[in-house]
C-alpha cells in the first residue's frame, strides 16, 4: 500500500520568507495529490489538489508542485505570516481502485514574527 | 451548507467498555471516511462508506466497526476499549470519495480511555 513521508516534522521560518514543505510517496503512483492544513484540536482543512498532469498549481500565496518522476510534491507558502503556523498534511490514494486516502504525518510549520 | 458534525466532541471511557461515535456529513455527500489520529501515528484510515456500503477498510482490529445509514449519516463503534484507543477520531465526507474529491473533515471526537 501507499507510504507517504513528509521528511520534516517541524519547520521554523521567519515571517515574510517562503516556506517549502516536502512530501514523498512510494509504491503506488497517484493521479492526484492533496494538501491539508490542520490546527491544534481541529480537523484538517483542504487546501489544494494537484493532478499528475499538472506540474504546478497556485492559490493565492500557496503553490504546489507534483513531480511524478521524483515521486514528490512540494508545497510552498510565500510571504509567510504567523497565521500560517499550523501542521500541513499531504495525502494520496493508497492504491489503484482504492477510496482510501493515505496521509503523511505532517510538517508542523512555525512562522516566527 | 452546514459542515460535517460529530458527536460527542469529548468522551471518557474505561478499559473494556464500548463506544459509539456519530458523524453527520455535509448534505448531498454520500462518502464518509473515518480516521484515527494520534501524536505518534498521525492520521490513520479506519474505513470508508458510500451508499451504506463499506468500500475500504484500514488495518485495524475487528473491534473497530462502522456503518452508514440511508441518509449518509455514519457511526463507528469500538468494542472492548483499550488504553491505546485514546485518540482523536475524525470523520470526513465528500460527494463520491476517491482521490479527486476534497475531504471535508468534522471537528473530531476526543476519546480518552482510562
Tab-separated table of N, CA and C in Angstrom, chain A:
chain	number	residue	atom	x	y	z
A	1	UNK	N	0.841	-1.189	0.000
A	1	UNK	CA	0.000	0.000	0.000
A	1	UNK	C	0.880	1.244	0.000
A	2	UNK	N	0.222	2.377	-0.187
A	2	UNK	CA	0.959	3.627	-0.307
A	2	UNK	C	1.651	4.004	0.998
A	3	UNK	N	2.809	4.592	0.856
A	3	UNK	CA	3.510	5.144	2.013
A	3	UNK	C	3.891	6.579	1.674
A	4	UNK	N	3.617	7.479	2.607
A	4	UNK	CA	3.917	8.889	2.384
A	4	UNK	C	4.858	9.370	3.465
A	5	UNK	N	5.879	10.074	3.046
A	5	UNK	CA	6.834	10.632	4.006
A	5	UNK	C	6.893	12.141	3.842
A	6	UNK	N	6.667	12.807	4.957
A	6	UNK	CA	6.889	14.242	4.988
A	6	UNK	C	8.120	14.408	5.854
A	7	UNK	N	9.225	14.710	5.209
A	7	UNK	CA	10.510	14.486	5.857
A	7	UNK	C	10.902	15.501	6.908
A	8	UNK	N	10.093	16.516	7.115
A	8	UNK	CA	10.362	17.431	8.216
A	8	UNK	C	9.202	17.369	9.193
A	9	UNK	N	9.496	16.986	10.412
A	9	UNK	CA	8.426	17.001	11.411
A	9	UNK	C	8.054	18.427	11.773
A	10	UNK	N	9.079	19.295	11.800
A	10	UNK	CA	8.847	20.685	12.172
A	10	UNK	C	9.726	21.585	11.327
A	11	UNK	N	9.206	22.762	11.037
A	11	UNK	CA	9.940	23.733	10.245
A	11	UNK	C	9.676	25.112	10.827
A	12	UNK	N	10.749	25.821	11.167
A	12	UNK	CA	10.630	27.186	11.678
A	12	UNK	C	11.173	28.153	10.642
A	13	UNK	N	10.391	29.170	10.314
A	13	UNK	CA	10.885	30.174	9.379
A	13	UNK	C	10.514	31.564	9.859
A	14	UNK	N	11.216	32.524	9.333
A	14	UNK	CA	10.973	33.923	9.685
A	14	UNK	C	9.795	34.450	8.871
A	15	UNK	N	9.014	35.289	9.496
A	15	UNK	CA	7.902	35.931	8.804
A	15	UNK	C	8.393	36.619	7.527
A	16	UNK	N	7.615	36.468	6.455
A	16	UNK	CA	7.967	37.104	5.196
A	16	UNK	C	8.736	36.202	4.252
A	17	UNK	N	9.336	35.143	4.789
A	17	UNK	CA	10.090	34.208	3.949
A	17	UNK	C	9.153	33.191	3.318
A	18	UNK	N	9.699	32.418	2.389
A	18	UNK	CA	8.936	31.348	1.752
A	18	UNK	C	9.187	30.030	2.467
A	19	UNK	N	8.110	29.376	2.859
A	19	UNK	CA	8.210	28.046	3.483
A	19	UNK	C	8.043	26.995	2.400
A	20	UNK	N	8.893	25.989	2.421
A	20	UNK	CA	8.795	24.888	1.464
A	20	UNK	C	8.715	23.573	2.216
A	21	UNK	N	7.629	22.848	2.000
A	21	UNK	CA	7.400	21.570	2.663
A	21	UNK	C	7.452	20.469	1.610
A	22	UNK	N	7.976	19.309	2.015
A	22	UNK	CA	8.196	18.213	1.073
A	22	UNK	C	7.324	17.012	1.415
A	23	UNK	N	6.802	16.383	0.378
A	23	UNK	CA	6.007	15.162	0.528
A	23	UNK	C	6.514	14.153	-0.496
A	24	UNK	N	6.982	13.010	-0.023
A	24	UNK	CA	7.440	11.943	-0.910
A	24	UNK	C	6.540	10.721	-0.754
A	25	UNK	N	6.217	10.095	-1.866
A	25	UNK	CA	5.388	8.890	-1.796
A	25	UNK	C	6.108	7.725	-2.449
A	26	UNK	N	5.792	6.540	-2.000
A	26	UNK	CA	6.411	5.334	-2.553
A	26	UNK	C	5.303	4.429	-3.069
A	27	UNK	N	5.693	3.375	-3.690
A	27	UNK	CA	4.766	2.381	-4.213
A	27	UNK	C	3.841	2.972	-5.267
A	28	UNK	N	2.604	3.094	-4.979
A	28	UNK	CA	1.596	3.490	-5.963
A	28	UNK	C	1.783	4.924	-6.430
A	29	UNK	N	1.725	5.146	-7.759
A	29	UNK	CA	1.818	6.493	-8.322
A	29	UNK	C	0.420	7.065	-8.485
A	30	UNK	N	0.053	8.028	-7.674
A	30	UNK	CA	-1.326	8.509	-7.677
A	30	UNK	C	-1.611	9.469	-8.814
A	31	UNK	N	-2.871	9.542	-9.170
A	31	UNK	CA	-3.293	10.502	-10.184
A	31	UNK	C	-3.541	11.877	-9.573
A	32	UNK	N	-3.695	11.900	-8.257
A	32	UNK	CA	-3.976	13.154	-7.567
A	32	UNK	C	-3.216	13.171	-6.254
A	33	UNK	N	-2.907	14.376	-5.797
A	33	UNK	CA	-2.279	14.526	-4.507
A	33	UNK	C	-2.921	15.747	-3.853
A	34	UNK	N	-3.197	15.614	-2.564
A	34	UNK	CA	-3.906	16.681	-1.857
A	34	UNK	C	-3.056	17.215	-0.711
A	35	UNK	N	-3.287	18.469	-0.390
A	35	UNK	CA	-2.650	19.101	0.772
A	35	UNK	C	-3.726	19.672	1.688
A	36	UNK	N	-3.485	19.480	2.998
A	36	UNK	CA	-4.420	19.949	4.017
A	36	UNK	C	-3.660	20.733	5.076
A	37	UNK	N	-4.405	21.588	5.754
A	37	UNK	CA	-3.881	22.317	6.904
A	37	UNK	C	-4.658	21.856	8.137
A	38	UNK	N	-3.928	21.630	9.242
A	38	UNK	CA	-4.596	21.257	10.480
A	38	UNK	C	-4.103	22.124	11.626
A	39	UNK	N	-5.045	22.734	12.320
A	39	UNK	CA	-4.739	23.497	13.517
A	39	UNK	C	-4.987	22.615	14.731
A	40	UNK	N	-4.310	22.896	15.857
A	40	UNK	CA	-4.423	22.021	17.034
A	40	UNK	C	-5.865	21.794	17.468
A	41	UNK	N	-6.207	20.530	17.687
A	41	UNK	CA	-7.525	20.184	18.190
A	41	UNK	C	-8.644	20.285	17.173
A	42	UNK	N	-8.300	20.498	15.915
A	42	UNK	CA	-9.333	20.648	14.895
A	42	UNK	C	-9.085	19.668	13.753
A	43	UNK	N	-10.119	19.465	12.933
A	43	UNK	CA	-9.971	18.589	11.780
A	43	UNK	C	-9.189	19.279	10.673
A	44	UNK	N	-8.535	18.495	9.819
A	44	UNK	CA	-7.808	19.082	8.685
A	44	UNK	C	-8.747	19.837	7.754
A	45	UNK	N	-8.188	20.847	7.107
A	45	UNK	CA	-8.929	21.648	6.132
A	45	UNK	C	-8.220	21.551	4.793
A	46	UNK	N	-8.974	21.216	3.763
A	46	UNK	CA	-8.417	21.053	2.422
A	46	UNK	C	-7.861	22.374	1.900
A	47	UNK	N	-6.685	22.281	1.253
A	47	UNK	CA	-6.069	23.472	0.667
A	47	UNK	C	-6.014	23.394	-0.861
A	48	UNK	N	-5.351	22.344	-1.349
A	48	UNK	CA	-5.119	22.244	-2.790
A	48	UNK	C	-5.097	20.794	-3.219
A	49	UNK	N	-5.509	20.569	-4.453
A	49	UNK	CA	-5.392	19.267	-5.092
A	49	UNK	C	-4.645	19.479	-6.394
A	50	UNK	N	-3.699	18.607	-6.688
A	50	UNK	CA	-2.942	18.693	-7.924
A	50	UNK	C	-3.007	17.362	-8.636
A	51	UNK	N	-3.205	17.394	-9.938
A	51	UNK	CA	-3.294	16.186	-10.742
A	51	UNK	C	-1.924	15.832	-11.307
A	52	UNK	N	-1.759	14.589	-11.695
A	52	UNK	CA	-0.452	14.122	-12.170
A	52	UNK	C	-0.017	14.825	-13.442
A	53	UNK	N	-0.950	15.346	-14.229
A	53	UNK	CA	-0.583	16.038	-15.462
A	53	UNK	C	-0.420	17.541	-15.250
A	54	UNK	N	-0.529	17.980	-14.005
A	54	UNK	CA	-0.300	19.385	-13.654
A	54	UNK	C	1.031	19.471	-12.924
A	55	UNK	N	1.936	20.226	-13.441
A	55	UNK	CA	3.236	20.330	-12.777
A	55	UNK	C	3.173	21.295	-11.599
A	56	UNK	N	2.269	22.241	-11.686
A	56	UNK	CA	2.216	23.282	-10.655
A	56	UNK	C	0.784	23.794	-10.522
A	57	UNK	N	0.441	24.147	-9.277
A	57	UNK	CA	-0.874	24.744	-9.048
A	57	UNK	C	-0.729	25.829	-7.994
A	58	UNK	N	-1.465	26.926	-8.192
A	58	UNK	CA	-1.352	28.056	-7.260
A	58	UNK	C	-2.711	28.458	-6.721
A	59	UNK	N	-2.677	28.953	-5.494
A	59	UNK	CA	-3.873	29.521	-4.879
A	59	UNK	C	-3.392	30.599	-3.910
A	60	UNK	N	-3.591	31.826	-4.309
A	60	UNK	CA	-3.150	32.970	-3.500
A	60	UNK	C	-1.659	32.824	-3.181
A	61	UNK	N	-1.260	32.740	-1.918
A	61	UNK	CA	0.172	32.631	-1.579
A	61	UNK	C	0.670	31.189	-1.563
A	62	UNK	N	-0.172	30.259	-1.940
A	62	UNK	CA	0.192	28.846	-1.919
A	62	UNK	C	0.563	28.365	-3.316
A	63	UNK	N	1.560	27.490	-3.366
A	63	UNK	CA	1.932	26.864	-4.627
A	63	UNK	C	2.292	25.411	-4.355
A	64	UNK	N	1.779	24.527	-5.183
A	64	UNK	CA	2.088	23.104	-5.052
A	64	UNK	C	2.669	22.616	-6.367
A	65	UNK	N	3.703	21.792	-6.288
A	65	UNK	CA	4.247	21.138	-7.467
A	65	UNK	C	4.129	19.632	-7.304
A	66	UNK	N	4.147	18.935	-8.424
A	66	UNK	CA	3.954	17.475	-8.423
A	66	UNK	C	4.929	16.903	-9.447
A	67	UNK	N	5.929	16.199	-8.968
A	67	UNK	CA	6.937	15.604	-9.842
A	67	UNK	C	6.791	14.092	-9.774
A	68	UNK	N	6.169	13.512	-10.804
A	68	UNK	CA	5.902	12.071	-10.775
A	68	UNK	C	7.176	11.252	-10.965
A	69	UNK	N	8.193	11.860	-11.557
A	69	UNK	CA	9.470	11.143	-11.724
A	69	UNK	C	10.167	10.987	-10.382
A	70	UNK	N	10.179	12.055	-9.617
A	70	UNK	CA	10.801	12.017	-8.290
A	70	UNK	C	9.859	11.450	-7.234
A	71	UNK	N	8.588	11.256	-7.588
A	71	UNK	CA	7.553	10.837	-6.640
A	71	UNK	C	7.513	11.815	-5.458
A	72	UNK	N	7.372	13.077	-5.809
A	72	UNK	CA	7.473	14.108	-4.795
A	72	UNK	C	6.543	15.278	-5.099
A	73	UNK	N	6.021	15.859	-4.028
A	73	UNK	CA	5.274	17.099	-4.141
A	73	UNK	C	5.893	18.111	-3.194
A	74	UNK	N	6.009	19.340	-3.673
A	74	UNK	CA	6.489	20.430	-2.830
A	74	UNK	C	5.353	21.410	-2.615
A	75	UNK	N	5.260	21.918	-1.392
A	75	UNK	CA	4.214	22.862	-1.007
A	75	UNK	C	4.906	24.123	-0.524
A	76	UNK	N	4.599	25.234	-1.175
A	76	UNK	CA	5.246	26.497	-0.850
A	76	UNK	C	4.230	27.494	-0.319
A	77	UNK	N	4.631	28.223	0.707
A	77	UNK	CA	3.852	29.364	1.185
A	77	UNK	C	4.759	30.580	1.060
A	78	UNK	N	4.394	31.497	0.197
A	78	UNK	CA	5.209	32.695	0.028
A	78	UNK	C	4.748	33.780	0.992
A	79	UNK	N	5.674	34.697	1.306
A	79	UNK	CA	5.373	35.809	2.215
A	79	UNK	C	4.666	35.295	3.463
A	80	UNK	N	5.289	34.322	4.111
A	80	UNK	CA	4.631	33.636	5.226
A	80	UNK	C	4.296	34.585	6.375
A	81	UNK	N	3.222	34.253	7.078
A	81	UNK	CA	2.725	35.069	8.188
A	81	UNK	C	2.566	34.174	9.416
A	82	UNK	N	2.610	34.756	10.608
A	82	UNK	CA	2.390	33.927	11.807
A	82	UNK	C	1.089	33.131	11.749
A	83	UNK	N	0.066	33.665	11.083
A	83	UNK	CA	-1.206	32.948	10.962
A	83	UNK	C	-1.101	31.678	10.113
A	84	UNK	N	0.002	31.535	9.388
A	84	UNK	CA	0.223	30.314	8.604
A	84	UNK	C	0.751	29.172	9.473
A	85	UNK	N	1.071	29.455	10.711
A	85	UNK	CA	1.583	28.417	11.614
A	85	UNK	C	0.513	27.357	11.837
A	86	UNK	N	0.851	26.132	11.503
A	86	UNK	CA	-0.096	25.008	11.575
A	86	UNK	C	0.664	23.757	11.149
A	87	UNK	N	-0.023	22.627	11.175
A	87	UNK	CA	0.542	21.392	10.627
A	87	UNK	C	-0.040	21.182	9.236
A	88	UNK	N	0.819	20.871	8.296
A	88	UNK	CA	0.404	20.676	6.905
A	88	UNK	C	0.583	19.203	6.540
A	89	UNK	N	-0.460	18.648	5.978
A	89	UNK	CA	-0.513	17.221	5.651
A	89	UNK	C	-0.677	17.032	4.154
A	90	UNK	N	0.019	16.052	3.617
A	90	UNK	CA	-0.259	15.673	2.234
A	90	UNK	C	-0.922	14.300	2.239
A	91	UNK	N	-1.664	14.031	1.175
A	91	UNK	CA	-2.433	12.790	1.123
A	91	UNK	C	-2.602	12.337	-0.319
A	92	UNK	N	-2.576	11.006	-0.505
A	92	UNK	CA	-2.872	10.432	-1.810
A	92	UNK	C	-3.700	9.176	-1.611
A	93	UNK	N	-4.227	8.648	-2.711
A	93	UNK	CA	-4.911	7.375	-2.636
A	93	UNK	C	-3.911	6.277	-2.312
A	94	UNK	N	-4.402	5.245	-1.615
A	94	UNK	CA	-3.494	4.182	-1.184
A	94	UNK	C	-3.162	3.219	-2.301
A	95	UNK	N	-3.960	3.199	-3.347
A	95	UNK	CA	-3.682	2.292	-4.444
A	95	UNK	C	-4.711	2.438	-5.540
A	96	UNK	N	-4.450	1.797	-6.667
A	96	UNK	CA	-5.383	1.869	-7.783
A	96	UNK	C	-6.736	1.283	-7.380
A	97	UNK	N	-7.788	1.967	-7.740
A	97	UNK	CA	-9.124	1.479	-7.428
A	97	UNK	C	-9.533	1.652	-5.983
A	98	UNK	N	-8.687	2.284	-5.189
A	98	UNK	CA	-8.970	2.447	-3.765
A	98	UNK	C	-9.695	3.759	-3.507
A	99	UNK	N	-10.474	3.777	-2.446
A	99	UNK	CA	-11.095	5.000	-1.963
A	99	UNK	C	-10.478	5.432	-0.644
A	100	UNK	N	-9.370	4.821	-0.320
A	100	UNK	CA	-8.694	5.103	0.932
A	100	UNK	C	-7.624	6.149	0.708
A	101	UNK	N	-7.719	7.241	1.471
A	101	UNK	CA	-6.686	8.262	1.430
A	101	UNK	C	-5.628	7.950	2.480
A	102	UNK	N	-4.381	7.959	2.059
A	102	UNK	CA	-3.258	7.788	2.990
A	102	UNK	C	-2.649	9.149	3.232
A	103	UNK	N	-2.487	9.495	4.505
A	103	UNK	CA	-1.926	10.792	4.876
A	103	UNK	C	-0.490	10.640	5.375
A	104	UNK	N	0.313	11.658	5.108
A	104	UNK	CA	1.605	11.743	5.766
A	104	UNK	C	1.398	12.186	7.199
A	105	UNK	N	2.471	12.128	7.996
A	105	UNK	CA	2.340	12.505	9.404
A	105	UNK	C	2.335	14.013	9.606
A	106	UNK	N	2.654	14.741	8.544
A	106	UNK	CA	2.545	16.186	8.618
A	106	UNK	C	3.844	16.884	8.965
A	107	UNK	N	3.903	18.135	8.593
A	107	UNK	CA	5.002	19.018	8.967
A	107	UNK	C	4.413	20.171	9.751
A	108	UNK	N	4.925	20.378	10.964
A	108	UNK	CA	4.449	21.480	11.786
A	108	UNK	C	5.258	22.721	11.455
A	109	UNK	N	4.589	23.690	10.876
A	109	UNK	CA	5.235	24.934	10.470
A	109	UNK	C	5.015	26.008	11.530
A	110	UNK	N	6.101	26.646	11.918
A	110	UNK	CA	6.016	27.785	12.838
A	110	UNK	C	6.629	28.988	12.146
A	111	UNK	N	5.836	30.039	11.995
A	111	UNK	CA	6.316	31.272	11.384
A	111	UNK	C	6.590	32.263	12.503
A	112	UNK	N	7.849	32.646	12.597
A	112	UNK	CA	8.293	33.493	13.712
A	112	UNK	C	8.246	34.958	13.308
A	113	UNK	N	7.551	35.785	14.126
A	113	UNK	CA	7.433	37.213	13.766
A	113	UNK	C	8.796	37.902	13.808
